Amino acid sequence: MPSTAREGLKIVIVGGFGVGKTTMVRSVSEIRPLSTEETMTQAGVGIDDGASPGKTTTTVAFDFGRISLNEHMVLYLFGAPGQERFWFLWDRLFAGTLGAVVLVDTHRLADSWYSIDRLEHHGTPFIVARNNFGEPEHSLDQVRQALDLPADVPLIDCDARRRDSSKTVLLSLVHHLFALSSARETTS
């Protein structure tokens, strides 16, 4: 990290189990990400499987990546674990967060409810990104309706495996945060 960096901005990526949070952090980080992925064991049978057939690892704490925005600002990315048994970590991860990305899989939209609920509870601004690992099962309008997203919450497409797509998601979040900040200044 440049010695001139003075300001760190924190972004959290949340969503259900196996939706692509670790993949997104890996695809966009300029450093080799810190990953707490572990091999799934017999203890997780019936708990962690089924949602993502063929998945053999799972995040047990968080993923961490970094992007230098310029010589003075650095963006820190935290990918939260998706399984319910690790949700107790989320409140700590949200502390000091500028904003969040809710990554959704259209085959398992219900897995997104907890993420949205916790972010709204904390008053954390967020956008929603439909991760297209395969053919989406629902249109963006159907996703917005199913998740009961207000019109002012951005909903975009992405492929978390692709760096350019993940960067577009993060830029969308930054634009959303800027718009919210500008609206607050205008009403003050």
CSV table of C-alpha atoms in Angstrom, one decimal:
chain,number,residue,atom,x,y,z
A,1,MET,CA,0.0,0.0,0.0
A,2,PRO,CA,1.4,3.4,-0.8
A,3,SER,CA,2.8,5.3,2.1
A,4,THR,CA,0.7,8.3,1.1
A,5,ALA,CA,-2.7,6.5,1.7
A,6,ARG,CA,-4.5,8.3,4.4
A,7,GLU,CA,-8.0,7.1,4.2
A,8,GLY,CA,-9.5,3.6,4.1
A,9,LEU,CA,-13.1,3.1,3.0
A,10,LYS,CA,-14.8,-0.1,4.0
A,11,ILE,CA,-17.3,-2.0,1.8
A,12,VAL,CA,-19.0,-5.3,2.8
A,13,ILE,CA,-20.3,-7.9,0.4
A,14,VAL,CA,-23.1,-10.0,1.8
A,15,GLY,CA,-25.6,-12.6,0.6
A,16,GLY,CA,-26.6,-16.2,1.0
A,17,PHE,CA,-24.4,-19.2,1.1
A,18,GLY,CA,-22.6,-20.0,-2.2
A,19,VAL,CA,-23.8,-16.8,-4.0
A,20,GLY,CA,-20.2,-15.7,-5.0
A,21,LYS,CA,-19.0,-13.3,-2.3
A,22,THR,CA,-15.5,-14.9,-2.1
A,23,THR,CA,-15.4,-15.0,-5.9
A,24,MET,CA,-16.2,-11.3,-6.1
A,25,VAL,CA,-13.5,-10.3,-3.6
A,26,ARG,CA,-10.9,-12.5,-5.4
A,27,SER,CA,-11.8,-11.2,-8.8
A,28,VAL,CA,-11.4,-7.5,-8.0
A,29,SER,CA,-8.8,-7.3,-5.2
A,30,GLU,CA,-5.4,-5.9,-6.2
A,31,ILE,CA,-3.7,-8.0,-3.5
A,32,ARG,CA,-3.9,-11.7,-2.9
A,33,PRO,CA,-7.1,-11.7,-0.8
A,34,LEU,CA,-7.1,-13.0,2.7
A,35,SER,CA,-9.6,-15.9,2.7
A,36,THR,CA,-10.9,-17.9,5.6
A,37,GLU,CA,-12.4,-20.6,3.3
A,38,GLU,CA,-12.2,-24.1,4.8
A,39,THR,CA,-13.2,-27.5,3.5
A,40,MET,CA,-16.7,-28.4,4.4
A,41,THR,CA,-16.9,-31.3,6.8
A,42,GLN,CA,-19.4,-33.9,8.0
A,43,ALA,CA,-20.6,-31.3,10.6
A,44,GLY,CA,-22.0,-29.2,7.7
A,45,VAL,CA,-23.9,-32.0,6.0
A,46,GLY,CA,-27.6,-31.0,5.8
A,47,ILE,CA,-26.7,-27.4,6.8
A,48,ASP,CA,-24.2,-26.1,4.2
A,49,ASP,CA,-25.0,-28.4,1.3
A,50,GLY,CA,-27.9,-28.3,-1.2
A,51,ALA,CA,-27.7,-24.6,-1.9
A,52,SER,CA,-24.7,-24.9,-4.1
A,53,PRO,CA,-24.2,-28.5,-5.5
A,54,GLY,CA,-20.5,-29.3,-5.8
A,55,LYS,CA,-19.3,-26.6,-3.4
A,56,THR,CA,-16.6,-28.1,-1.2
A,57,THR,CA,-15.4,-25.0,0.7
A,58,THR,CA,-17.0,-22.3,2.8
A,59,THR,CA,-16.0,-19.0,4.3
A,60,VAL,CA,-15.9,-19.3,8.1
A,61,ALA,CA,-15.0,-15.7,9.1
A,62,PHE,CA,-14.6,-13.3,6.2
A,63,ASP,CA,-12.7,-12.6,3.0
A,64,PHE,CA,-10.6,-9.5,2.7
A,65,GLY,CA,-9.3,-7.6,-0.4
A,66,ARG,CA,-8.1,-4.2,-1.2
A,67,ILE,CA,-8.3,-1.7,-4.1
A,68,SER,CA,-6.2,1.5,-4.2
A,69,LEU,CA,-8.5,4.2,-5.5
A,70,ASN,CA,-5.7,6.8,-5.7
A,71,GLU,CA,-2.6,7.6,-3.8
A,72,HIS,CA,-4.6,8.8,-0.8
A,73,MET,CA,-7.7,6.5,-0.6
A,74,VAL,CA,-7.9,2.7,-0.3
A,75,LEU,CA,-11.1,0.6,-0.6
A,76,TYR,CA,-11.2,-2.4,1.8
A,77,LEU,CA,-13.5,-5.2,0.8
A,78,PHE,CA,-15.0,-7.6,3.3
A,79,GLY,CA,-16.9,-10.7,2.1
A,80,ALA,CA,-19.2,-12.0,4.8
A,81,PRO,CA,-19.9,-15.7,5.4
A,82,GLY,CA,-23.3,-16.7,4.1
A,83,GLN,CA,-24.4,-19.5,6.4
A,84,GLU,CA,-26.8,-18.7,9.2
A,85,ARG,CA,-24.4,-20.2,11.8
A,86,PHE,CA,-21.9,-17.4,11.0
A,87,TRP,CA,-24.3,-14.5,10.9
A,88,PHE,CA,-23.3,-13.4,14.4
A,89,LEU,CA,-20.1,-12.0,12.8
A,90,TRP,CA,-22.1,-9.7,10.5
A,91,ASP,CA,-22.8,-6.9,13.1
A,92,ARG,CA,-19.0,-6.6,13.7
A,93,LEU,CA,-18.3,-6.6,10.0
A,94,PHE,CA,-20.9,-3.8,9.5
A,95,ALA,CA,-19.1,-1.5,12.0
A,96,GLY,CA,-17.6,1.4,10.1
A,97,THR,CA,-18.9,0.3,6.8
A,98,LEU,CA,-19.5,2.9,4.1
A,99,GLY,CA,-21.9,0.7,2.2
A,100,ALA,CA,-22.7,-2.8,1.1
A,101,VAL,CA,-23.3,-5.0,-1.9
A,102,VAL,CA,-26.0,-7.7,-1.5
A,103,LEU,CA,-25.1,-10.4,-4.0
A,104,VAL,CA,-28.1,-12.5,-5.0
A,105,ASP,CA,-28.7,-15.8,-6.8
A,106,THR,CA,-32.0,-15.8,-8.6
A,107,HIS,CA,-32.4,-19.6,-7.9
A,108,ARG,CA,-32.4,-18.8,-4.2
A,109,LEU,CA,-33.8,-15.3,-3.7
A,110,ALA,CA,-35.1,-16.1,-0.2
A,111,ASP,CA,-31.4,-16.4,0.9
A,112,SER,CA,-31.1,-12.6,0.4
A,113,TRP,CA,-33.7,-11.5,3.0
A,114,TYR,CA,-31.5,-11.7,6.0
A,115,SER,CA,-28.8,-9.6,4.3
A,116,ILE,CA,-31.2,-6.9,3.4
A,117,ASP,CA,-32.9,-6.9,6.8
A,118,ARG,CA,-29.6,-6.6,8.7
A,119,LEU,CA,-28.4,-3.7,6.4
A,120,GLU,CA,-31.7,-1.9,6.8
A,121,HIS,CA,-31.5,-2.5,10.6
A,122,HIS,CA,-28.0,-0.9,10.7
A,123,GLY,CA,-29.0,1.9,8.3
A,124,THR,CA,-26.3,0.8,6.0
A,125,PRO,CA,-26.8,2.0,2.3
A,126,PHE,CA,-26.6,-0.9,-0.1
A,127,ILE,CA,-27.1,-2.0,-3.7
A,128,VAL,CA,-28.2,-5.4,-5.0
A,129,ALA,CA,-26.3,-7.3,-7.6
A,130,ARG,CA,-27.8,-10.3,-9.4
A,131,ASN,CA,-24.9,-12.7,-9.8
A,132,ASN,CA,-25.2,-14.6,-13.1
A,133,PHE,CA,-23.2,-17.7,-12.7
A,134,GLY,CA,-25.7,-19.3,-15.0
A,135,GLU,CA,-28.9,-18.3,-16.8
A,136,PRO,CA,-30.9,-16.1,-14.4
A,137,GLU,CA,-34.2,-17.6,-13.3
A,138,HIS,CA,-35.9,-14.2,-12.8
A,139,SER,CA,-35.7,-10.8,-14.5
A,140,LEU,CA,-34.3,-7.8,-12.7
A,141,ASP,CA,-37.9,-6.5,-12.3
A,142,GLN,CA,-39.0,-9.8,-10.8
A,143,VAL,CA,-36.0,-9.7,-8.4
A,144,ARG,CA,-36.9,-6.2,-7.3
A,145,GLN,CA,-40.5,-7.2,-6.7
A,146,ALA,CA,-39.6,-10.4,-4.9
A,147,LEU,CA,-37.1,-8.6,-2.6
A,148,ASP,CA,-39.5,-5.7,-2.1
A,149,LEU,CA,-36.7,-3.3,-3.0
A,150,PRO,CA,-37.5,0.4,-3.1
A,151,ALA,CA,-37.0,2.1,-6.5
A,152,ASP,CA,-34.0,4.1,-5.1
A,153,VAL,CA,-32.0,0.9,-4.3
A,154,PRO,CA,-29.9,0.1,-7.4
A,155,LEU,CA,-30.3,-3.4,-8.8
A,156,ILE,CA,-27.7,-4.5,-11.4
A,157,ASP,CA,-26.4,-7.6,-13.1
A,158,CYS,CA,-22.9,-9.0,-12.6
A,159,ASP,CA,-20.7,-12.0,-13.0
A,160,ALA,CA,-18.6,-12.1,-9.9
A,161,ARG,CA,-16.0,-14.2,-11.7
A,162,ARG,CA,-15.1,-11.3,-13.9
A,163,ARG,CA,-13.0,-8.4,-12.6
A,164,ASP,CA,-14.6,-5.8,-14.9
A,165,SER,CA,-18.1,-6.9,-13.8
A,166,SER,CA,-17.1,-6.8,-10.1
A,167,LYS,CA,-15.6,-3.3,-10.6
A,168,THR,CA,-18.8,-2.1,-12.2
A,169,VAL,CA,-20.7,-3.3,-9.1
A,170,LEU,CA,-18.4,-1.4,-6.8
A,171,LEU,CA,-18.6,1.7,-8.9
A,172,SER,CA,-22.4,1.4,-8.8
A,173,LEU,CA,-22.3,1.3,-5.0
A,174,VAL,CA,-19.9,4.4,-4.9
A,175,HIS,CA,-22.3,6.3,-7.2
A,176,HIS,CA,-25.2,5.3,-5.0
A,177,LEU,CA,-23.4,6.5,-1.9
A,178,PHE,CA,-22.5,9.8,-3.6
A,179,ALA,CA,-26.1,10.3,-4.7
A,180,LEU,CA,-27.3,9.7,-1.1
A,181,SER,CA,-24.7,12.1,0.3
A,182,SER,CA,-25.6,14.8,-2.2
A,183,ALA,CA,-29.3,14.4,-1.4
A,184,ARG,CA,-28.6,14.8,2.3
A,185,GLU,CA,-26.6,17.9,1.7
A,186,THR,CA,-29.3,19.5,-0.4
A,187,THR,CA,-32.0,18.9,2.3
A,188,SER,CA,-29.8,20.2,5.1
